[in-house]
JSON list of C-alpha atoms and ligand atoms in Angstrom, two decimals:
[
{"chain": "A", "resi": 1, "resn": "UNK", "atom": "CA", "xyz": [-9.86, -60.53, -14.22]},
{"chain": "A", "resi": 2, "resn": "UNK", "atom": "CA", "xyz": [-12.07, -60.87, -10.76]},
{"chain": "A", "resi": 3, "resn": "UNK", "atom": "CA", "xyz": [-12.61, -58.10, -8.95]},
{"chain": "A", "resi": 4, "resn": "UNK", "atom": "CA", "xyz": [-10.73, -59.99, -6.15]},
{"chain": "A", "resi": 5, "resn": "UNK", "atom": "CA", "xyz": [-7.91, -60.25, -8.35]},
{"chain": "A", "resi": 6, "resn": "UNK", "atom": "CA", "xyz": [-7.94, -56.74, -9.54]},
{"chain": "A", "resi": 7, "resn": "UNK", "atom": "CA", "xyz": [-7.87, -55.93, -5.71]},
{"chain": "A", "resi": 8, "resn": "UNK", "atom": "CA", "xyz": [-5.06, -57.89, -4.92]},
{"chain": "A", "resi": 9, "resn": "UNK", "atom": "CA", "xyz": [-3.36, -56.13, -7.75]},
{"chain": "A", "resi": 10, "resn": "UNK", "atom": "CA", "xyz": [-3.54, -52.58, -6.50]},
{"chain": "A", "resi": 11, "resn": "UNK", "atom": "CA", "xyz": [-2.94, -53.49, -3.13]},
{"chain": "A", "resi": 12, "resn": "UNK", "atom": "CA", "xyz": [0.46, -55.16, -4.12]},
{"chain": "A", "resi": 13, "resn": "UNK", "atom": "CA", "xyz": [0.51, -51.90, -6.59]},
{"chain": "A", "resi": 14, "resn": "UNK", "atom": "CA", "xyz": [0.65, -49.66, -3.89]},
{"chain": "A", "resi": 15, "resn": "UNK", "atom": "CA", "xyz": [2.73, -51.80, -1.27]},
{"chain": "A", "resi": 16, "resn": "UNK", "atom": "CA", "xyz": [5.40, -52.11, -3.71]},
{"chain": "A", "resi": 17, "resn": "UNK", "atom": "CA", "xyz": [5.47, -48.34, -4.48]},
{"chain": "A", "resi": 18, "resn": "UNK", "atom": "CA", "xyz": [5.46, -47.80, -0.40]},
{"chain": "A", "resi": 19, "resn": "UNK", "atom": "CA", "xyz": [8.24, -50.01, -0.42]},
{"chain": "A", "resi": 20, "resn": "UNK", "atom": "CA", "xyz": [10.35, -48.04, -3.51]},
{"chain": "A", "resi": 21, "resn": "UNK", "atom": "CA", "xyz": [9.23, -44.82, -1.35]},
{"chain": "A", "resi": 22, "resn": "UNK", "atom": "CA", "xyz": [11.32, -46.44, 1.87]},
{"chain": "A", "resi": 23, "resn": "UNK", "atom": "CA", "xyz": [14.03, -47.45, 0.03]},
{"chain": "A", "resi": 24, "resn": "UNK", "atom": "CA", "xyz": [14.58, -44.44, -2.14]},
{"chain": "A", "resi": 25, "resn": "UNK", "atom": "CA", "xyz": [14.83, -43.10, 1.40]},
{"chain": "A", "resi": 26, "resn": "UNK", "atom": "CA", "xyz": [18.11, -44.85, 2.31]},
{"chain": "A", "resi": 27, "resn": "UNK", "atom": "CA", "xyz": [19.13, -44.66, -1.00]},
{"chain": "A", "resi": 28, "resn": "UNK", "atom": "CA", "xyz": [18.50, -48.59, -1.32]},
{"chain": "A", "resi": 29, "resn": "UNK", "atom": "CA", "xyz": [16.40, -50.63, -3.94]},
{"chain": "A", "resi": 30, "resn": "UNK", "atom": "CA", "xyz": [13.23, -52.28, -2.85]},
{"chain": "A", "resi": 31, "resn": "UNK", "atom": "CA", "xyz": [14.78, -55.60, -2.87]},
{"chain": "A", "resi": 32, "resn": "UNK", "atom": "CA", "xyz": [17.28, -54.45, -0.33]},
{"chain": "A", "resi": 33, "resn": "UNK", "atom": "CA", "xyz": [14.60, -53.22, 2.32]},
{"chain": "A", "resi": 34, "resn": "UNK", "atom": "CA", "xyz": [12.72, -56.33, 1.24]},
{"chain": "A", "resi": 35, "resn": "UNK", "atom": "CA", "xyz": [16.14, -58.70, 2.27]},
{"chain": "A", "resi": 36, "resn": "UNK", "atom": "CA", "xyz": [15.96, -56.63, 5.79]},
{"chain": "A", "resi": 37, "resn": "UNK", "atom": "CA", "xyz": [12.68, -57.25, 6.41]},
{"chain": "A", "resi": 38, "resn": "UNK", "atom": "CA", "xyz": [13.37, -60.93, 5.77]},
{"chain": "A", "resi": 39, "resn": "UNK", "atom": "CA", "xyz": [16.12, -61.33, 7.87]},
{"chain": "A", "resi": 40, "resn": "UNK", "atom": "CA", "xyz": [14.08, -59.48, 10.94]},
{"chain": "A", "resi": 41, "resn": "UNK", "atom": "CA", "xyz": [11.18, -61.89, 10.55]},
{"chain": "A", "resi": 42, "resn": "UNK", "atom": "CA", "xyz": [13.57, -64.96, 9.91]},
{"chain": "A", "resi": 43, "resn": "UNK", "atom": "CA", "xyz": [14.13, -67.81, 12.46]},
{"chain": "A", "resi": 44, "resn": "UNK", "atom": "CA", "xyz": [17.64, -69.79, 12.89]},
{"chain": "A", "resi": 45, "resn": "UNK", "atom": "CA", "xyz": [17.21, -72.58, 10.54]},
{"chain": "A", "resi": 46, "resn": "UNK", "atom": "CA", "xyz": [15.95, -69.14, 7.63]},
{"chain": "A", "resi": 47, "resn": "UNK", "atom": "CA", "xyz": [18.59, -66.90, 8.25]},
{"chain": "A", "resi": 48, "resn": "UNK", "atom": "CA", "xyz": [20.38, -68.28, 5.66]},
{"chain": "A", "resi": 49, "resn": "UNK", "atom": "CA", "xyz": [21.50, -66.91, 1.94]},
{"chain": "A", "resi": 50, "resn": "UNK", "atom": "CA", "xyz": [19.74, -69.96, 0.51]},
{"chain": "A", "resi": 51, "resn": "UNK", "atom": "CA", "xyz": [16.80, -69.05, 2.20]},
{"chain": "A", "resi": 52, "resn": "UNK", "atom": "CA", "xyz": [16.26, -65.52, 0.81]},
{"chain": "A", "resi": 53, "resn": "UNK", "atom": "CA", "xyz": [16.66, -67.08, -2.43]},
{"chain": "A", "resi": 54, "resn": "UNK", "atom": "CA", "xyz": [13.85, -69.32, -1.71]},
{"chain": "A", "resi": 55, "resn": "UNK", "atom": "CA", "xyz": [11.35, -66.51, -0.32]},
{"chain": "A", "resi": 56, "resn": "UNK", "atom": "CA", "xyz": [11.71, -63.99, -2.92]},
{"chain": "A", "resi": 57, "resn": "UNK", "atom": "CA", "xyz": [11.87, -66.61, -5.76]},
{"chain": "A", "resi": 58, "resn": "UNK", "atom": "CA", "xyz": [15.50, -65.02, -7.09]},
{"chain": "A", "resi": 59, "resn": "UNK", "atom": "CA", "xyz": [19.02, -66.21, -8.00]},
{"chain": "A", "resi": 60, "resn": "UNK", "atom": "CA", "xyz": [21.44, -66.92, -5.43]},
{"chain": "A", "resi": 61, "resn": "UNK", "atom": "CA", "xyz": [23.81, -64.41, -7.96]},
{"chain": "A", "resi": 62, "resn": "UNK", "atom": "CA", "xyz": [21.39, -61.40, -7.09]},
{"chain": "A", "resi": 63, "resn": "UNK", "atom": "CA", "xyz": [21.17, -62.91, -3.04]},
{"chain": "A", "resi": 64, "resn": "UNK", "atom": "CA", "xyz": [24.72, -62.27, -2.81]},
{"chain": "A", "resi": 65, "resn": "UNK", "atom": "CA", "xyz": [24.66, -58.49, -4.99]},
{"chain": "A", "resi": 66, "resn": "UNK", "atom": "CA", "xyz": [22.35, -58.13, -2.44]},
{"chain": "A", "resi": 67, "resn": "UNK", "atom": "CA", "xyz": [23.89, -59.46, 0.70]},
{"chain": "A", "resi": 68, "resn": "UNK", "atom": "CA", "xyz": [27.02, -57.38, -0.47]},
{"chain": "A", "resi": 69, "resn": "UNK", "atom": "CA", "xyz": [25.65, -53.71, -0.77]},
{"chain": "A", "resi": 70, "resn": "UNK", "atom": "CA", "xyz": [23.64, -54.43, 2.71]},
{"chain": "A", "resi": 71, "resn": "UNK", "atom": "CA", "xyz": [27.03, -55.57, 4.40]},
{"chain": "A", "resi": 72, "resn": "UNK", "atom": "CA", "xyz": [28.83, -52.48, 2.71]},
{"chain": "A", "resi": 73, "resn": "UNK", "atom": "CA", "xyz": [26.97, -50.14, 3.66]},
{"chain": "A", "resi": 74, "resn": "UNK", "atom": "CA", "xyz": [26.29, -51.70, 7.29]},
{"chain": "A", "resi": 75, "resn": "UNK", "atom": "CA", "xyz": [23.39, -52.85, 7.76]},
{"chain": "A", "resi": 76, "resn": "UNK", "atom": "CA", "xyz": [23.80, -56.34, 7.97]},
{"chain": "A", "resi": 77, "resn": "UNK", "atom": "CA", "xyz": [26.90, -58.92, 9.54]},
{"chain": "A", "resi": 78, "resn": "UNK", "atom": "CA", "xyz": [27.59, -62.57, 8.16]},
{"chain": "A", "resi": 79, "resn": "UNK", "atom": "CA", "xyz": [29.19, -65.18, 10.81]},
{"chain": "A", "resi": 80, "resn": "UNK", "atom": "CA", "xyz": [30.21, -68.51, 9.96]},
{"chain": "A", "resi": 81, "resn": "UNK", "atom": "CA", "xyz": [27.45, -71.21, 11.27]},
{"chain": "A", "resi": 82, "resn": "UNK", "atom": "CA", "xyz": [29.34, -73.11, 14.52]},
{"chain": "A", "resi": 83, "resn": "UNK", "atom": "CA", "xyz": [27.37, -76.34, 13.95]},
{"chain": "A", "resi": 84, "resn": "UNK", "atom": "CA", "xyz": [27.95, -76.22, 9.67]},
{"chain": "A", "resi": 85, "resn": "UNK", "atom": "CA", "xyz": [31.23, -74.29, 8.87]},
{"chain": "A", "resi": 86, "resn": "UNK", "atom": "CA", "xyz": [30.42, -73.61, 5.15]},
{"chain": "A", "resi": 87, "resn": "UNK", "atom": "CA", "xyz": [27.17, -71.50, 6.38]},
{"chain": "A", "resi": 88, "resn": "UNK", "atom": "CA", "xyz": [26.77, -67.85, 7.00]},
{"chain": "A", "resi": 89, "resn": "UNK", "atom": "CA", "xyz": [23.70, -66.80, 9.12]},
{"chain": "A", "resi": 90, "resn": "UNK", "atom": "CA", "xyz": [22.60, -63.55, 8.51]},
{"chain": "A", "resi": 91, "resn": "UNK", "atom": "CA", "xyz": [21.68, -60.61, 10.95]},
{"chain": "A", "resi": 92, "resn": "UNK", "atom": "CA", "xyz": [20.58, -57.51, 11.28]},
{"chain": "A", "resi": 93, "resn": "UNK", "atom": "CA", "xyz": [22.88, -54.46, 12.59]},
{"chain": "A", "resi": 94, "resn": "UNK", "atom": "CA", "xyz": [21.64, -51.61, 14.91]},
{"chain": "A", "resi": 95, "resn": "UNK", "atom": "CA", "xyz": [21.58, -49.57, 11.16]},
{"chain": "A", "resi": 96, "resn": "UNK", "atom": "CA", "xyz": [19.55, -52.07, 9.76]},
{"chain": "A", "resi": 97, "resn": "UNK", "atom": "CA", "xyz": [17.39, -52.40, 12.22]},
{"chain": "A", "resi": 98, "resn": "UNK", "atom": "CA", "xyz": [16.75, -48.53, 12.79]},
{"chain": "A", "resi": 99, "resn": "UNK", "atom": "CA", "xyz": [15.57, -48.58, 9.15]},
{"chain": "A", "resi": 100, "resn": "UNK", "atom": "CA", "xyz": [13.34, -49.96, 8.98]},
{"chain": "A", "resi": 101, "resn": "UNK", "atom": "CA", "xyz": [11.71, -47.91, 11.38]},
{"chain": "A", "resi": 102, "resn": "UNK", "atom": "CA", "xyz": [9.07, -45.79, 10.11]},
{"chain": "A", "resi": 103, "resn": "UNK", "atom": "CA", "xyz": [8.92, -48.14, 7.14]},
{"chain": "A", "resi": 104, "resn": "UNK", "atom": "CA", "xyz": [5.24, -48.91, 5.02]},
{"chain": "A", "resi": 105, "resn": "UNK", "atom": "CA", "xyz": [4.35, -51.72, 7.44]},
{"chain": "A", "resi": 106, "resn": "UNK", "atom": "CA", "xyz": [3.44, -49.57, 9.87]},
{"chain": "A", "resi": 107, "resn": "UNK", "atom": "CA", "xyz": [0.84, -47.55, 7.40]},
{"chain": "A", "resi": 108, "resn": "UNK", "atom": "CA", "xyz": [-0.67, -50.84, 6.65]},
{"chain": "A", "resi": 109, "resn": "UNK", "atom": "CA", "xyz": [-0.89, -51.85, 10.30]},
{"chain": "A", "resi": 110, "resn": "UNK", "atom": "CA", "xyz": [-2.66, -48.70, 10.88]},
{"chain": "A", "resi": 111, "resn": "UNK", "atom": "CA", "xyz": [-5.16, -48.79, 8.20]},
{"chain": "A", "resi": 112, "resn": "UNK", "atom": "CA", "xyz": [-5.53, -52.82, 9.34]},
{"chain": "A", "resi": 113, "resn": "UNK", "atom": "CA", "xyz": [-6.67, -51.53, 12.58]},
{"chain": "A", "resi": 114, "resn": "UNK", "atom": "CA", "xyz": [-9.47, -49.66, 10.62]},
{"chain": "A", "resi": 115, "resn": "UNK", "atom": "CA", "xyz": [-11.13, -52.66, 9.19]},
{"chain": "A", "resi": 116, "resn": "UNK", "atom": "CA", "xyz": [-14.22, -54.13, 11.10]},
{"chain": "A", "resi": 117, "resn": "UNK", "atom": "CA", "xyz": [-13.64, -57.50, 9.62]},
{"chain": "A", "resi": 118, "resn": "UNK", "atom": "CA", "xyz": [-11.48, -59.61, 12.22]},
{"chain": "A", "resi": 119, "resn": "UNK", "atom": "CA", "xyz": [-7.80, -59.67, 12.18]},
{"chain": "A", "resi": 120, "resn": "UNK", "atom": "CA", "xyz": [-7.76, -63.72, 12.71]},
{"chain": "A", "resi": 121, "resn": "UNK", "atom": "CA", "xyz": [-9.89, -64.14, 10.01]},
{"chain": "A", "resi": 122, "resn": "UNK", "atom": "CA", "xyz": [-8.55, -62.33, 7.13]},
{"chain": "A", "resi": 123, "resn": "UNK", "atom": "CA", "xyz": [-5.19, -63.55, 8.29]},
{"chain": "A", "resi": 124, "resn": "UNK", "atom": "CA", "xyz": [-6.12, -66.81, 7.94]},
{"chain": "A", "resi": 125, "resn": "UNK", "atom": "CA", "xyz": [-8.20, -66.14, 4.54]},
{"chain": "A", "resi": 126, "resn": "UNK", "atom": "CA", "xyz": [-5.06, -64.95, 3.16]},
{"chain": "A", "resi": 127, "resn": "UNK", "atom": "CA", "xyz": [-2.48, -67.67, 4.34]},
{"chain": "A", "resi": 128, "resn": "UNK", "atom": "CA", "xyz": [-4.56, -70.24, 2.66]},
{"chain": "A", "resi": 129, "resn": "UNK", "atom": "CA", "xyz": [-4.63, -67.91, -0.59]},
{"chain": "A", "resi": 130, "resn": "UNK", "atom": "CA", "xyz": [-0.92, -67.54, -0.28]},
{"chain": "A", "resi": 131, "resn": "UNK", "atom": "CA", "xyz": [-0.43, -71.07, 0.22]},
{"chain": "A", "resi": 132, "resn": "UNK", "atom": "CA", "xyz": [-2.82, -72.35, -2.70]},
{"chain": "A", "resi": 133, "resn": "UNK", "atom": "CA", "xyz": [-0.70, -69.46, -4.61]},
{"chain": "A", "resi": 134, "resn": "UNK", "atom": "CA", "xyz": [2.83, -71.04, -3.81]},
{"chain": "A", "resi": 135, "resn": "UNK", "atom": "CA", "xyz": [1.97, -74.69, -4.26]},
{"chain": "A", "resi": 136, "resn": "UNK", "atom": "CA", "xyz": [1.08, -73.64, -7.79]},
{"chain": "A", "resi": 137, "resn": "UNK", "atom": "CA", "xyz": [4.90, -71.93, -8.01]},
{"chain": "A", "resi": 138, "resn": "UNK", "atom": "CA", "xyz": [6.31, -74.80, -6.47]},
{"chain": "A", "resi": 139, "resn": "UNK", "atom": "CA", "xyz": [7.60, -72.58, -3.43]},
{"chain": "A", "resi": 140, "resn": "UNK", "atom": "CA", "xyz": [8.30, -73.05, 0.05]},
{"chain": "A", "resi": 141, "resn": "UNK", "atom": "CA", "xyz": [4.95, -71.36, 2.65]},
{"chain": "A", "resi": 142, "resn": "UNK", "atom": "CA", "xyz": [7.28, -70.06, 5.24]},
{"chain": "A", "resi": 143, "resn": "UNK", "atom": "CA", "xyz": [5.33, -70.19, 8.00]},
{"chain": "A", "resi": 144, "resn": "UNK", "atom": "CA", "xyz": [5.13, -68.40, 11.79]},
{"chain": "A", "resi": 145, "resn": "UNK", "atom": "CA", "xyz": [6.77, -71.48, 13.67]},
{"chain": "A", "resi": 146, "resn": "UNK", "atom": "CA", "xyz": [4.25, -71.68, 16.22]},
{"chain": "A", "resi": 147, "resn": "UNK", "atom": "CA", "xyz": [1.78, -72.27, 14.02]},
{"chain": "A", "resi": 148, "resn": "UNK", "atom": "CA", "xyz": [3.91, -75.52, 12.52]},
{"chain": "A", "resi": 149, "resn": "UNK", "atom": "CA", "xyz": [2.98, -79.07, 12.32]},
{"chain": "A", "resi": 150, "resn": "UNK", "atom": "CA", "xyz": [6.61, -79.54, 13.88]},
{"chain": "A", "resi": 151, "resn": "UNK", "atom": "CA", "xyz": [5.79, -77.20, 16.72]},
{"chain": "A", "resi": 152, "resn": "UNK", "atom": "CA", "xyz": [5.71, -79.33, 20.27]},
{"chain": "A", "resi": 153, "resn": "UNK", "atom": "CA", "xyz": [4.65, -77.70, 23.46]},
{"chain": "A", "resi": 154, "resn": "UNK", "atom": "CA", "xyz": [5.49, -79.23, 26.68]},
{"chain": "A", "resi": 155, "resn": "UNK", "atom": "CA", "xyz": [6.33, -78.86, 30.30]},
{"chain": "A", "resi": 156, "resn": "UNK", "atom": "CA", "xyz": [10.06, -78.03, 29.74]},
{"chain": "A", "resi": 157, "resn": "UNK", "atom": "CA", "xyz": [8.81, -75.22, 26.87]},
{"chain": "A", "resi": 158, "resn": "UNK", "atom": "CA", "xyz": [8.63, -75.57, 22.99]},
{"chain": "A", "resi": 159, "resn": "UNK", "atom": "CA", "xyz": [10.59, -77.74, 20.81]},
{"chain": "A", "resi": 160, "resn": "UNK", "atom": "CA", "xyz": [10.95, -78.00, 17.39]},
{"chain": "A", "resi": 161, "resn": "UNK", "atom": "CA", "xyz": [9.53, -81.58, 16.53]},
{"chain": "A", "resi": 162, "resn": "UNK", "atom": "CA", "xyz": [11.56, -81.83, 13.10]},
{"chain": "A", "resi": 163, "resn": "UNK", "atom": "CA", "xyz": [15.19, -80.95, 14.85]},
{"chain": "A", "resi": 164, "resn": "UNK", "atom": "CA", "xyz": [14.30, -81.77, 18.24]},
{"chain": "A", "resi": 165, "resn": "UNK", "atom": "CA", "xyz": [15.54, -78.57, 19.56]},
{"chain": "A", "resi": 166, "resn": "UNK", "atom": "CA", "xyz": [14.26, -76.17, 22.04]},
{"chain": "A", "resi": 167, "resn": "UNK", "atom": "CA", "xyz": [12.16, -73.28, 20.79]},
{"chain": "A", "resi": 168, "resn": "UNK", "atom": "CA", "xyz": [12.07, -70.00, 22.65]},
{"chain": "A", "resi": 169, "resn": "UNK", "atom": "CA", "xyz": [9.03, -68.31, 23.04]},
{"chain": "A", "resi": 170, "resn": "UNK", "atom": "CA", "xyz": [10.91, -65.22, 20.09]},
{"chain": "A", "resi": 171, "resn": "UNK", "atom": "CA", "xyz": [12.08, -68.14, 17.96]},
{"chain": "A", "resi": 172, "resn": "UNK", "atom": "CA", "xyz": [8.13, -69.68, 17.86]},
{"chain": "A", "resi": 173, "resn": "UNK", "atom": "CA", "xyz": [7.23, -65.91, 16.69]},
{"chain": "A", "resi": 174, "resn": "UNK", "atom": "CA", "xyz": [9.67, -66.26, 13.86]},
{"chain": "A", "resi": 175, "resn": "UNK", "atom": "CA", "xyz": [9.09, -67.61, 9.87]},
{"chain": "A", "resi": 176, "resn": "UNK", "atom": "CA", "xyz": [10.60, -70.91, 9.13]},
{"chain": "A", "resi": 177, "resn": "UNK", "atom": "CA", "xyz": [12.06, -72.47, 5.89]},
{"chain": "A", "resi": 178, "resn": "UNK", "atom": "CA", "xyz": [11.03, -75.65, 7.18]},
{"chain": "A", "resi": 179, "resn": "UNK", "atom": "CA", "xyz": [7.76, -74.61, 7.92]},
{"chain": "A", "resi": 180, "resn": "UNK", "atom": "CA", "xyz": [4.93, -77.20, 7.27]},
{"chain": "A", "resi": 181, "resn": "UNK", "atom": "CA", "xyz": [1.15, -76.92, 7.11]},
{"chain": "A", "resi": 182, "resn": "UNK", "atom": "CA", "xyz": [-0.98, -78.40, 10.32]},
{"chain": "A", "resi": 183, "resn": "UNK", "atom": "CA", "xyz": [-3.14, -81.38, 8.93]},
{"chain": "A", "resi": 184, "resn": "UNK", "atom": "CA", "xyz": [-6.41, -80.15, 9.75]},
{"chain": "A", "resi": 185, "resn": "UNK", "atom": "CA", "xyz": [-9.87, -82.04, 9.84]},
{"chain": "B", "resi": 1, "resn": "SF4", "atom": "S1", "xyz": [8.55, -76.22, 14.48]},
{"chain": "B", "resi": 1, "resn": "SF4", "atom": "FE1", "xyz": [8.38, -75.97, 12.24]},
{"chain": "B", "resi": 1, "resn": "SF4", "atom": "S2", "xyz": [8.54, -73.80, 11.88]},
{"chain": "B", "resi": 1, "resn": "SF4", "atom": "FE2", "xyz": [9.32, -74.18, 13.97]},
{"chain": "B", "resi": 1, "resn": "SF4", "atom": "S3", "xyz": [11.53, -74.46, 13.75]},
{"chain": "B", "resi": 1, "resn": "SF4", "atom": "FE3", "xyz": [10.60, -76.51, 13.60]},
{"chain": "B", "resi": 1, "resn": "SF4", "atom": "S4", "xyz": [10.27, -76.83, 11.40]},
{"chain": "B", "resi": 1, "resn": "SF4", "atom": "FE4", "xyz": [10.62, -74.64, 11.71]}
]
């Protein structure tokens, strides 16, 4: 193993036992704060059970195991999609928003803020690694919209260029299932 590797390693180490540490707290498993987190990061077209099942790389059986204690116990709603009536978007409640409040992204942040090597650099150091990481898994990149090759700016605002639907200025801030890579060069 590189010592790159064996960095990556422990720092997923100890973000995953941050994130057993949060959700101990609610009395949740990680998976559960992990769905939340999602869901507050997720844009319109990702807010979708399929969609979780395609980010975390897990069954639609445990999506829905999942989906079920987080609705029980009130931290998330379903509504039927008006446009496709089979769907159900998914959203956060006031409960499931409030915690993730205090939650181990905000440690990280923190200690981000510490580093003297520049934010837009190591973010874009590792999107490429995650990206080189999930074309070997075969999985989706999930993208910030704005930073899509579908993303159109214009006089009248953003659009999406795949749907051909306005974009607010929260909704270009948001992941995307449909994501896809800038062609650069
Ligand atoms: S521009 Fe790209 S990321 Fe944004 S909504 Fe359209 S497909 Fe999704």
């Amino acid at each position: 193993m590189t010592n790159t590797a064996l960095l990556l390693e422990r720092l997923g180490g100890l973000i995953q036992q941050s994130l057993r540490e949060d959700a101990a707290r609610h009395g949740l498993l990680p998976i559960h704060v992990q769905v939340l987190h999602y869901l507050a990061q997720a844009n319109h077209y990702s807010n979708l059970p399929i969609a979780i099942a395609e980010y975390f790389g897990i069954t639609r059986g445990t999506v829905s195991q999942t989906l079920a204690v987080l609705e029980r116990r009130g931290l998330l709603c379903k509504a039927p999609d008006s446009r496709h009536g089979k769907r159900l978007r998914l959203s956060l409640t006031p409960a499931g928003e409030a915690a993730l409040q205090g939650s181990w992204t905000g440690r990280l942040e923190t200690a981000l803020e510490g580093l003297s090597v520049g934010a837009a650099e190591l973010d874009g150091t590792l999107r490429s690694l995650l990206a080189a990481l999930q074309q070997i898994n075969g999985q989706r990149a999930f993208g910030v919209c704005r930073q899509c090759a579908h993303f159109l700016t214009g006089d009248s605002g953003s659009q999406c260029g795949l749907t051909g639907e306005p974009l607010t200025t929260a909704q270009s801030g948001r992941i995307c299932r449909e994501w896809t890579a800038p062609v650069t060069g």
